[in-house]
CSV table of N, CA, C and O in Angstrom, one decimal:
chain,number,residue,atom,x,y,z
A,1,MET,N,82.0,105.0,82.9
A,1,MET,CA,83.2,104.5,83.5
A,1,MET,C,84.1,105.8,84.4
A,1,MET,O,84.5,106.3,83.5
A,2,LEU,N,84.6,106.1,85.5
A,2,LEU,CA,85.6,107.0,86.2
A,2,LEU,C,87.1,106.3,86.6
A,2,LEU,O,86.7,105.3,86.9
A,3,ASP,N,87.4,106.9,86.7
A,3,ASP,CA,88.9,106.6,86.9
A,3,ASP,C,89.8,108.3,87.8
A,3,ASP,O,89.5,108.8,87.3
A,4,VAL,N,90.9,107.9,88.4
A,4,VAL,CA,91.7,108.8,88.7
A,4,VAL,C,93.0,108.7,88.1
A,4,VAL,O,93.9,107.9,87.2
A,5,ARG,N,93.4,110.3,87.6
A,5,ARG,CA,94.4,110.4,86.3
A,5,ARG,C,95.1,110.9,87.2
A,5,ARG,O,95.0,112.3,87.1
A,6,PRO,N,96.9,111.0,86.8
A,6,PRO,CA,98.2,111.9,87.4
A,6,PRO,C,97.4,113.1,86.2
A,6,PRO,O,98.6,112.5,84.8
A,7,ILE,N,97.1,114.8,86.2
A,7,ILE,CA,97.9,115.8,85.4
A,7,ILE,C,98.1,117.0,86.1
A,7,ILE,O,97.4,117.3,87.1
A,8,ALA,N,99.3,116.8,85.8
A,8,ALA,CA,100.2,118.4,86.0
A,8,ALA,C,100.3,118.7,87.1
A,8,ALA,O,99.6,119.3,88.2
A,9,ASN,N,101.4,117.2,88.2
A,9,ASN,CA,101.2,117.5,89.5
A,9,ASN,C,99.7,117.6,90.4
A,9,ASN,O,99.6,117.8,91.7
A,10,ARG,N,98.7,117.2,89.7
A,10,ARG,CA,97.2,117.2,90.4
A,10,ARG,C,96.2,115.6,89.9
A,10,ARG,O,97.8,115.5,89.1
A,11,PHE,N,95.6,115.9,90.2
A,11,PHE,CA,95.0,114.2,89.9
A,11,PHE,C,93.3,114.8,89.4
A,11,PHE,O,92.9,115.8,90.0
A,12,VAL,N,93.1,113.5,88.7
A,12,VAL,CA,91.7,114.3,87.8
A,12,VAL,C,90.7,113.2,88.2
A,12,VAL,O,90.9,111.9,87.5
A,13,VAL,N,89.5,113.1,88.5
A,13,VAL,CA,88.4,111.9,87.9
A,13,VAL,C,87.8,112.3,86.7
A,13,VAL,O,87.4,113.2,86.5
A,14,PHE,N,88.3,111.2,86.1
A,14,PHE,CA,88.2,111.0,84.6
A,14,PHE,C,86.8,110.5,84.1
A,14,PHE,O,87.0,109.1,85.0
A,15,ASP,N,86.4,110.9,83.2
A,15,ASP,CA,84.4,110.2,82.7
A,15,ASP,C,85.2,109.4,81.1
A,15,ASP,O,85.5,109.9,80.9
A,16,THR,N,85.4,108.5,81.7
A,16,THR,CA,85.8,107.2,80.6
A,16,THR,C,85.1,107.9,79.2
A,16,THR,O,85.4,107.2,78.1
A,17,GLU,N,83.9,107.6,79.9
A,17,GLU,CA,82.4,107.1,78.8
A,17,GLU,C,82.0,107.9,77.6
A,17,GLU,O,82.3,108.4,76.8
A,18,PHE,N,82.3,109.9,78.5
A,18,PHE,CA,81.9,110.9,78.2
A,18,PHE,C,83.4,111.5,77.6
A,18,PHE,O,83.4,112.7,76.7
A,19,ASN,N,84.5,111.1,78.3
A,19,ASN,CA,85.8,111.0,77.3
A,19,ASN,C,86.1,112.6,78.2
A,19,ASN,O,86.6,113.6,77.2
A,20,GLU,N,86.3,113.3,79.1
A,20,GLU,CA,86.1,114.9,79.9
A,20,GLU,C,86.1,113.8,81.2
A,20,GLU,O,86.0,113.8,82.5
A,21,PRO,N,87.1,115.5,82.1
A,21,PRO,CA,86.9,115.4,83.5
A,21,PRO,C,86.2,116.2,84.0
A,21,PRO,O,85.4,116.3,83.4
A,22,VAL,N,85.9,115.1,85.5
A,22,VAL,CA,85.0,115.8,85.9
A,22,VAL,C,85.6,116.5,87.2
A,22,VAL,O,84.4,118.0,87.6
A,23,MET,N,86.0,116.3,87.6
A,23,MET,CA,86.8,117.2,88.6
A,23,MET,C,88.5,116.9,89.2
A,23,MET,O,88.9,115.7,88.7
A,24,ARG,N,89.2,118.1,89.1
A,24,ARG,CA,90.3,118.2,89.7
A,24,ARG,C,90.5,117.8,91.2
A,24,ARG,O,89.9,119.1,92.2
A,25,PHE,N,91.5,117.5,92.1
A,25,PHE,CA,92.6,117.3,92.9
A,25,PHE,C,93.7,117.7,93.1
A,25,PHE,O,94.4,117.1,92.4
A,26,ASP,N,94.2,118.1,94.4
A,26,ASP,CA,95.5,118.2,94.6
A,26,ASP,C,96.2,117.5,94.9
A,26,ASP,O,97.6,117.1,94.8
A,27,ASN,N,95.9,116.0,95.4
A,27,ASN,CA,96.5,114.6,95.9
A,27,ASN,C,95.7,113.3,95.5
A,27,ASN,O,94.2,113.9,95.3
A,28,ARG,N,95.6,112.8,95.0
A,28,ARG,CA,95.1,111.2,95.0
A,28,ARG,C,94.0,111.0,96.1
A,28,ARG,O,92.9,110.1,95.2
A,29,PRO,N,94.4,110.9,97.2
A,29,PRO,CA,94.1,110.3,97.9
A,29,PRO,C,91.7,110.9,98.3
A,29,PRO,O,91.0,110.1,98.3
A,30,ASP,N,92.5,111.8,97.7
A,30,ASP,CA,91.1,113.3,97.8
A,30,ASP,C,90.1,112.7,96.6
A,30,ASP,O,89.0,112.9,96.5
A,31,ALA,N,91.4,112.3,95.4
A,31,ALA,CA,90.4,111.6,93.9
A,31,ALA,C,90.2,110.5,94.2
A,31,ALA,O,88.2,110.4,93.8
A,32,GLU,N,90.6,110.0,95.0
A,32,GLU,CA,90.0,108.3,94.9
A,32,GLU,C,88.7,108.5,96.2
A,32,GLU,O,88.0,107.8,95.4
A,33,ALA,N,88.8,109.2,97.1
A,33,ALA,CA,87.9,109.3,97.6
A,33,ALA,C,86.1,109.6,97.2
A,33,ALA,O,85.1,109.2,97.8
A,34,PHE,N,86.8,111.1,96.4
A,34,PHE,CA,85.8,111.3,95.6
A,34,PHE,C,85.1,110.7,94.7
A,34,PHE,O,83.4,110.2,94.4
A,35,LEU,N,86.0,109.5,94.0
A,35,LEU,CA,85.7,108.3,93.4
A,35,LEU,C,84.6,107.4,94.3
A,35,LEU,O,83.5,106.8,93.7
A,36,ALA,N,85.4,106.8,95.3
A,36,ALA,CA,84.4,106.3,96.1
A,36,ALA,C,82.7,106.4,96.8
A,36,ALA,O,82.0,105.7,96.2
A,37,GLU,N,83.2,107.7,96.5
A,37,GLU,CA,81.4,108.5,97.3
A,37,GLU,C,80.8,108.3,96.0
A,37,GLU,O,79.6,107.7,96.5
A,38,MET,N,81.5,108.9,95.0
A,38,MET,CA,80.0,109.1,93.3
A,38,MET,C,80.4,107.2,93.1
A,38,MET,O,78.6,106.5,92.5
A,39,THR,N,80.8,106.3,93.3
A,39,THR,CA,80.3,104.8,92.9
A,39,THR,C,79.3,104.7,93.6
A,39,THR,O,78.4,103.6,93.5
A,40,ILE,N,79.7,104.7,95.7
A,40,ILE,CA,78.3,103.8,96.6
A,40,ILE,C,76.8,104.9,95.8
A,40,ILE,O,76.3,104.0,96.2
A,41,ALA,N,77.1,106.1,95.8
A,41,ALA,CA,76.3,106.8,95.6
A,41,ALA,C,75.4,106.3,93.8
A,41,ALA,O,73.8,105.9,94.0
A,42,GLU,N,76.5,105.8,93.3
A,42,GLU,CA,75.3,104.7,92.1
A,42,GLU,C,75.1,103.7,92.5
A,42,GLU,O,73.4,103.0,91.7
A,43,CYS,N,75.7,103.3,93.3
A,43,CYS,CA,74.4,101.4,94.0
A,43,CYS,C,73.7,101.6,94.0
A,43,CYS,O,73.2,101.0,94.4
A,44,ASN,N,73.7,102.4,95.2
A,44,ASN,CA,71.9,103.2,95.8
A,44,ASN,C,71.3,103.6,95.5
A,44,ASN,O,70.2,102.7,95.7
A,45,ALA,N,71.5,104.0,94.2
A,45,ALA,CA,70.6,104.9,93.7
A,45,ALA,C,69.7,103.2,92.6
A,45,ALA,O,68.7,103.3,91.8
A,46,LEU,N,71.1,102.1,92.2
A,46,LEU,CA,70.6,100.5,91.2
A,46,LEU,C,69.7,100.2,92.5
A,46,LEU,O,68.7,100.0,91.5
A,47,LEU,N,70.2,100.2,93.5
A,47,LEU,CA,69.1,99.6,94.3
A,47,LEU,C,68.7,99.6,94.5
A,47,LEU,O,67.2,98.9,94.9
A,48,GLU,N,67.3,101.3,95.0
A,48,GLU,CA,66.9,101.5,95.2
A,48,GLU,C,65.2,101.3,94.1
A,48,GLU,O,64.6,101.5,94.7
A,49,SER,N,66.0,101.3,92.9
A,49,SER,CA,64.8,101.2,91.9
A,49,SER,C,65.1,99.3,91.1
A,49,SER,O,64.2,99.1,90.2
A,50,TRP,N,65.5,98.7,92.1
A,50,TRP,CA,65.7,97.7,91.8
A,50,TRP,C,64.3,96.9,92.9
A,50,TRP,O,63.8,97.3,93.3
A,51,GLU,N,63.7,96.1,91.6
A,51,GLU,CA,62.4,95.3,91.8
A,51,GLU,C,62.7,93.6,92.2
A,51,GLU,O,63.0,93.0,90.7
A,52,ALA,N,61.7,92.7,92.6
A,52,ALA,CA,62.3,91.7,92.7
A,52,ALA,C,61.2,91.0,91.5
A,52,ALA,O,60.8,91.7,91.5
A,53,PRO,N,62.4,90.5,91.1
A,53,PRO,CA,61.2,89.2,89.6
A,53,PRO,C,60.0,88.9,90.2
A,53,PRO,O,60.3,88.4,91.2
A,54,GLU,N,59.3,88.8,89.2
A,54,GLU,CA,58.1,88.1,89.9
A,54,GLU,C,58.1,86.2,89.6
A,54,GLU,O,58.7,86.2,88.8
A,55,LYS,N,57.3,85.8,90.9
A,55,LYS,CA,57.5,84.5,90.3
A,55,LYS,C,57.2,84.0,89.8
A,55,LYS,O,55.5,84.3,89.1
A,56,PRO,N,57.7,82.4,88.9
A,56,PRO,CA,56.6,82.1,87.9
A,56,PRO,C,55.0,81.4,88.9
A,56,PRO,O,55.7,80.7,90.1
A,57,ALA,N,54.3,81.2,88.0
A,57,ALA,CA,52.8,80.7,88.2
A,57,ALA,C,53.3,79.0,88.8
A,57,ALA,O,54.1,78.0,87.3
A,58,GLN,N,52.8,78.7,89.9
A,58,GLN,CA,53.0,77.3,90.1
A,58,GLN,C,51.9,76.4,89.0
A,58,GLN,O,50.9,77.2,89.3
A,59,ALA,N,52.3,75.4,88.7
A,59,ALA,CA,51.6,74.6,88.1
A,59,ALA,C,50.6,73.6,89.2
A,59,ALA,O,51.8,73.3,89.6
A,60,ALA,N,49.6,72.9,88.6
A,60,ALA,CA,48.9,72.0,89.4
A,60,ALA,C,48.7,71.0,89.1
A,60,ALA,O,49.0,70.7,88.2
């Protein structure tokens, strides 16, 4: 999971799963915009790989 954290007059997008910074920004709006873009890209990738479940066979 990614979140925005303030660090020494800057902001960093931080990966909490790997416990490491991803990218630094001079202001929070830019950091949050990057975070939103990453979240949208991840959702799009999940949607592209999604397959509809098969319908169960109907009993006669």
